[in-house]
Coordinates of N, CA and C in Angstrom, one line a residue:
M1 N -10.4 -29.7 -18.4 CA -9.9 -29.0 -17.2 C -10.1 -27.5 -17.4
K2 N -9.9 -27.0 -18.6 CA -10.1 -25.6 -18.8 C -11.5 -25.2 -18.6
T3 N -12.4 -26.0 -18.9 CA -13.8 -25.6 -18.7 C -14.2 -25.5 -17.2
V4 N -13.6 -26.4 -16.4 CA -13.8 -26.3 -15.0 C -13.2 -25.0 -14.4
V5 N -12.0 -24.6 -14.9 CA -11.4 -23.4 -14.4 C -12.2 -22.2 -14.9
Y6 N -12.6 -22.2 -16.1 CA -13.5 -21.1 -16.6 C -14.8 -21.0 -15.8
T7 N -15.4 -22.1 -15.5 CA -16.6 -22.1 -14.8 C -16.4 -21.5 -13.4
V8 N -15.4 -21.9 -12.7 CA -15.1 -21.4 -11.3 C -14.8 -19.9 -11.4
I9 N -14.0 -19.5 -12.4 CA -13.7 -18.1 -12.5 C -15.0 -17.3 -12.7
F10 N -15.8 -17.8 -13.6 CA -17.1 -17.1 -13.9 C -18.0 -17.0 -12.6
L11 N -18.1 -18.1 -11.9 CA -18.9 -18.0 -10.6 C -18.3 -17.1 -9.6
F12 N -17.0 -17.0 -9.5 CA -16.3 -16.1 -8.6 C -16.5 -14.7 -9.0
I13 N -16.3 -14.3 -10.2 CA -16.5 -13.0 -10.7 C -18.0 -12.6 -10.6
S14 N -18.9 -13.5 -10.9 CA -20.3 -13.2 -10.8 C -20.7 -12.9 -9.3
F15 N -20.2 -13.7 -8.4 CA -20.5 -13.5 -7.0 C -20.0 -12.1 -6.5
L16 N -18.8 -11.7 -7.0 CA -18.3 -10.4 -6.6 C -19.0 -9.3 -7.2
S17 N -19.5 -9.4 -8.4 CA -20.2 -8.4 -9.1 C -21.7 -8.3 -8.9
L18 N -22.3 -9.3 -8.2 CA -23.7 -9.4 -8.0 C -24.3 -8.2 -7.3
P19 N -23.8 -7.7 -6.2 CA -24.4 -6.6 -5.6 C -24.4 -5.3 -6.4
T20 N -23.3 -5.1 -7.2 CA -23.3 -3.9 -8.1 C -24.3 -4.0 -9.2
V21 N -24.4 -5.2 -9.8 CA -25.3 -5.4 -10.9 C -26.7 -5.2 -10.4
V22 N -27.1 -5.8 -9.3 CA -28.4 -5.7 -8.8 C -28.7 -4.3 -8.4
G23 N -27.8 -3.6 -7.8 CA -28.0 -2.2 -7.4 C -28.2 -1.3 -8.6
L24 N -27.5 -1.6 -9.7 CA -27.7 -0.8 -10.9 C -29.0 -1.0 -11.5
L25 N -29.5 -2.3 -11.5 CA -30.8 -2.6 -12.2 C -32.0 -2.0 -11.5
D26 N -32.0 -2.2 -10.2 CA -33.2 -1.7 -9.4 C -32.7 -1.1 -8.1
K27 N -32.7 0.2 -7.9 CA -32.2 0.8 -6.8 C -33.1 0.9 -5.6
D28 N -34.4 0.7 -5.8 CA -35.4 1.0 -4.8 C -35.9 -0.3 -4.1
D29 N -36.1 -1.4 -4.8 CA -36.8 -2.5 -4.2 C -35.9 -3.6 -3.7
I30 N -34.7 -3.7 -4.0 CA -33.8 -4.8 -3.7 C -33.1 -4.5 -2.4
D31 N -33.1 -5.6 -1.5 CA -32.3 -5.5 -0.3 C -31.0 -6.3 -0.5
L32 N -29.9 -5.6 -0.5 CA -28.6 -6.2 -0.8 C -28.0 -6.8 0.4
S33 N -28.6 -6.6 1.6 CA -27.9 -7.1 2.8 C -27.9 -8.6 2.9
V34 N -28.8 -9.2 2.2 CA -28.8 -10.7 2.1 C -27.5 -11.2 1.5
V35 N -27.1 -10.6 0.5 CA -25.8 -11.0 -0.2 C -24.6 -10.8 0.7
Y36 N -24.6 -9.7 1.4 CA -23.5 -9.4 2.2 C -23.5 -10.3 3.5
N37 N -24.6 -10.7 4.0 CA -24.7 -11.4 5.2 C -24.5 -13.0 5.0
L38 N -24.4 -13.4 3.8 CA -24.2 -14.9 3.6 C -22.9 -15.4 4.3
S39 N -21.9 -14.6 4.3 CA -20.6 -15.0 4.8 C -20.6 -15.0 6.4
E40 N -21.6 -14.3 7.0 CA -21.6 -14.1 8.4 C -22.6 -15.0 9.1
E41 N -23.1 -16.0 8.4 CA -24.1 -16.9 9.0 C -23.5 -17.8 10.1
E42 N -22.2 -18.2 9.9 CA -21.6 -19.1 10.9 C -21.1 -18.3 12.1
E43 N -21.0 -17.0 12.1 CA -20.5 -16.3 13.2 C -21.6 -16.2 14.3
V44 N -21.2 -16.4 15.5 CA -22.2 -16.3 16.6 C -21.9 -15.0 17.4
H45 N -22.9 -14.2 17.4 CA -22.7 -12.9 18.1 C -23.1 -13.1 19.6
K46 N -22.1 -13.0 20.4 CA -22.3 -13.2 21.9 C -21.8 -12.0 22.6
V47 N -22.2 -11.9 23.8 CA -21.8 -10.7 24.6 C -20.4 -11.0 25.2
F48 N -19.5 -10.0 25.0 CA -18.1 -10.1 25.5 C -18.1 -9.7 26.9
N49 N -17.6 -10.6 27.8 CA -17.5 -10.2 29.2 C -16.0 -10.1 29.5
L50 N -15.6 -8.9 30.0 CA -14.2 -8.6 30.2 C -13.6 -9.4 31.4
K51 N -14.4 -9.6 32.4 CA -14.0 -10.3 33.6 C -13.7 -11.7 33.3
D52 N -14.5 -12.4 32.5 CA -14.3 -13.8 32.1 C -13.0 -13.9 31.3
A53 N -12.8 -12.9 30.4 CA -11.6 -12.9 29.5 C -10.4 -12.8 30.3
I54 N -10.4 -11.9 31.3 CA -9.2 -11.8 32.2 C -8.9 -13.0 33.0
K55 N -10.0 -13.7 33.5 CA -9.8 -15.0 34.2 C -9.1 -16.0 33.3
T56 N -9.7 -16.2 32.1 CA -9.1 -17.2 31.2 C -7.7 -16.8 30.8
S57 N -7.4 -15.5 30.6 CA -6.1 -15.2 30.2 C -5.1 -15.5 31.3
K58 N -5.5 -15.3 32.5 CA -4.6 -15.6 33.6 C -4.4 -17.1 33.7
Q59 N -5.4 -17.9 33.4 CA -5.2 -19.3 33.4 C -4.3 -19.8 32.3
I60 N -4.4 -19.2 31.2 CA -3.6 -19.5 30.0 C -2.1 -19.2 30.3
F61 N -1.9 -18.0 30.8 CA -0.5 -17.5 30.9 C 0.1 -17.9 32.3
S62 N -0.5 -18.7 33.1 CA 0.0 -19.1 34.4 C 1.0 -20.3 34.3
I63 N 1.4 -20.7 33.1 CA 2.3 -21.8 33.0 C 3.7 -21.3 33.4
G64 N 4.3 -22.2 34.2 CA 5.6 -21.8 34.8 C 6.7 -21.8 33.7
F65 N 7.7 -20.9 33.8 CA 8.8 -20.9 32.9 C 10.1 -21.1 33.6
Q66 N 10.9 -22.0 33.2 CA 12.1 -22.3 33.8 C 13.3 -21.9 32.9
M67 N 14.2 -21.2 33.5 CA 15.4 -20.7 32.7 C 16.2 -22.0 32.4
P68 N 16.7 -22.1 31.2 CA 17.6 -23.2 30.9 C 18.9 -23.1 31.7
T69 N 19.4 -24.2 32.1 CA 20.7 -24.2 32.9 C 21.8 -24.4 31.9
S70 N 22.9 -23.7 32.2 CA 24.1 -23.8 31.4 C 24.8 -25.1 31.6
K71 N 25.2 -25.7 30.5 CA 25.9 -27.0 30.6 C 27.3 -26.8 29.8
K72 N 28.2 -27.6 30.2 CA 29.5 -27.6 29.5 C 29.3 -28.3 28.2
I73 N 30.1 -27.8 27.2 CA 30.1 -28.4 25.9 C 31.2 -29.5 25.9
V74 N 30.8 -30.7 25.7 CA 31.7 -31.8 25.7 C 32.4 -31.9 24.4
S75 N 33.8 -31.8 24.4 CA 34.5 -31.8 23.2 C 34.5 -33.1 22.4
E76 N 34.2 -34.2 23.1 CA 34.1 -35.5 22.4 C 33.0 -35.5 21.4
N77 N 31.8 -34.9 21.7 CA 30.8 -34.8 20.7 C 31.1 -33.9 19.6
H78 N 31.8 -32.9 19.8 CA 32.2 -32.0 18.8 C 33.2 -32.6 17.8
I79 N 34.1 -33.4 18.3 CA 35.1 -34.0 17.4 C 34.5 -35.1 16.5
Q80 N 33.4 -35.7 16.9 CA 32.8 -36.8 16.2 C 32.3 -36.4 14.8
Y81 N 31.9 -35.1 14.7 CA 31.3 -34.6 13.5 C 32.3 -33.8 12.7
D82 N 32.6 -34.3 11.5 CA 33.6 -33.6 10.6 C 32.8 -32.4 9.9
S83 N 33.6 -31.5 9.5 CA 33.1 -30.4 8.8 C 32.7 -30.8 7.4
I84 N 31.5 -30.6 7.0 CA 31.0 -31.0 5.6 C 31.6 -30.0 4.6
L85 N 31.9 -28.8 5.1 CA 32.3 -27.7 4.1 C 33.6 -28.1 3.5
E86 N 34.4 -28.9 4.1 CA 35.7 -29.4 3.5 C 35.4 -30.3 2.3
E87 N 34.3 -31.1 2.4 CA 34.0 -32.1 1.4 C 33.4 -31.4 0.2
I88 N 32.6 -30.4 0.4 CA 31.9 -29.7 -0.7 C 32.7 -28.5 -1.1
F89 N 33.1 -28.6 -2.4 CA 33.9 -27.5 -2.9 C 33.3 -27.2 -4.3
S90 N 33.0 -26.0 -4.4 CA 32.5 -25.5 -5.7 C 33.4 -24.3 -6.1
P91 N 34.0 -24.3 -7.2 CA 34.8 -23.2 -7.7 C 34.0 -22.0 -7.9
P92 N 34.7 -20.8 -7.9 CA 33.9 -19.6 -8.2 C 33.5 -19.6 -9.7
P93 N 32.4 -18.9 -10.0 CA 31.9 -18.8 -11.3 C 32.9 -18.2 -12.3
D94 N 32.9 -18.6 -13.5 CA 33.8 -18.0 -14.5 C 33.3 -16.6 -14.9
L95 N 34.3 -15.7 -14.9 CA 33.9 -14.3 -15.3 C 34.0 -14.2 -16.8
L96 N 33.1 -13.4 -17.3 CA 33.0 -13.2 -18.7 C 34.1 -12.3 -19.3

């Protein structure tokens, strides 16, 4: 198990230090943008249209909201439940 952890830590640290090491070894010929762009492969760059965003936001927030109505508290339901605090008693801690 320790070897797996050490291997994962080594790979993580080597991935983080790769651009610095490559940049120090050869400053002229290496294109480091490939390393930085690996994480952005899944992102789709599309044009943002403000009018469409406003239309969709109006559709999302057009859900009706109803204020809750006030109801009487029935005392029968309140009496059915006993207070648990009376059953649980823990004395205060002993002072030194």
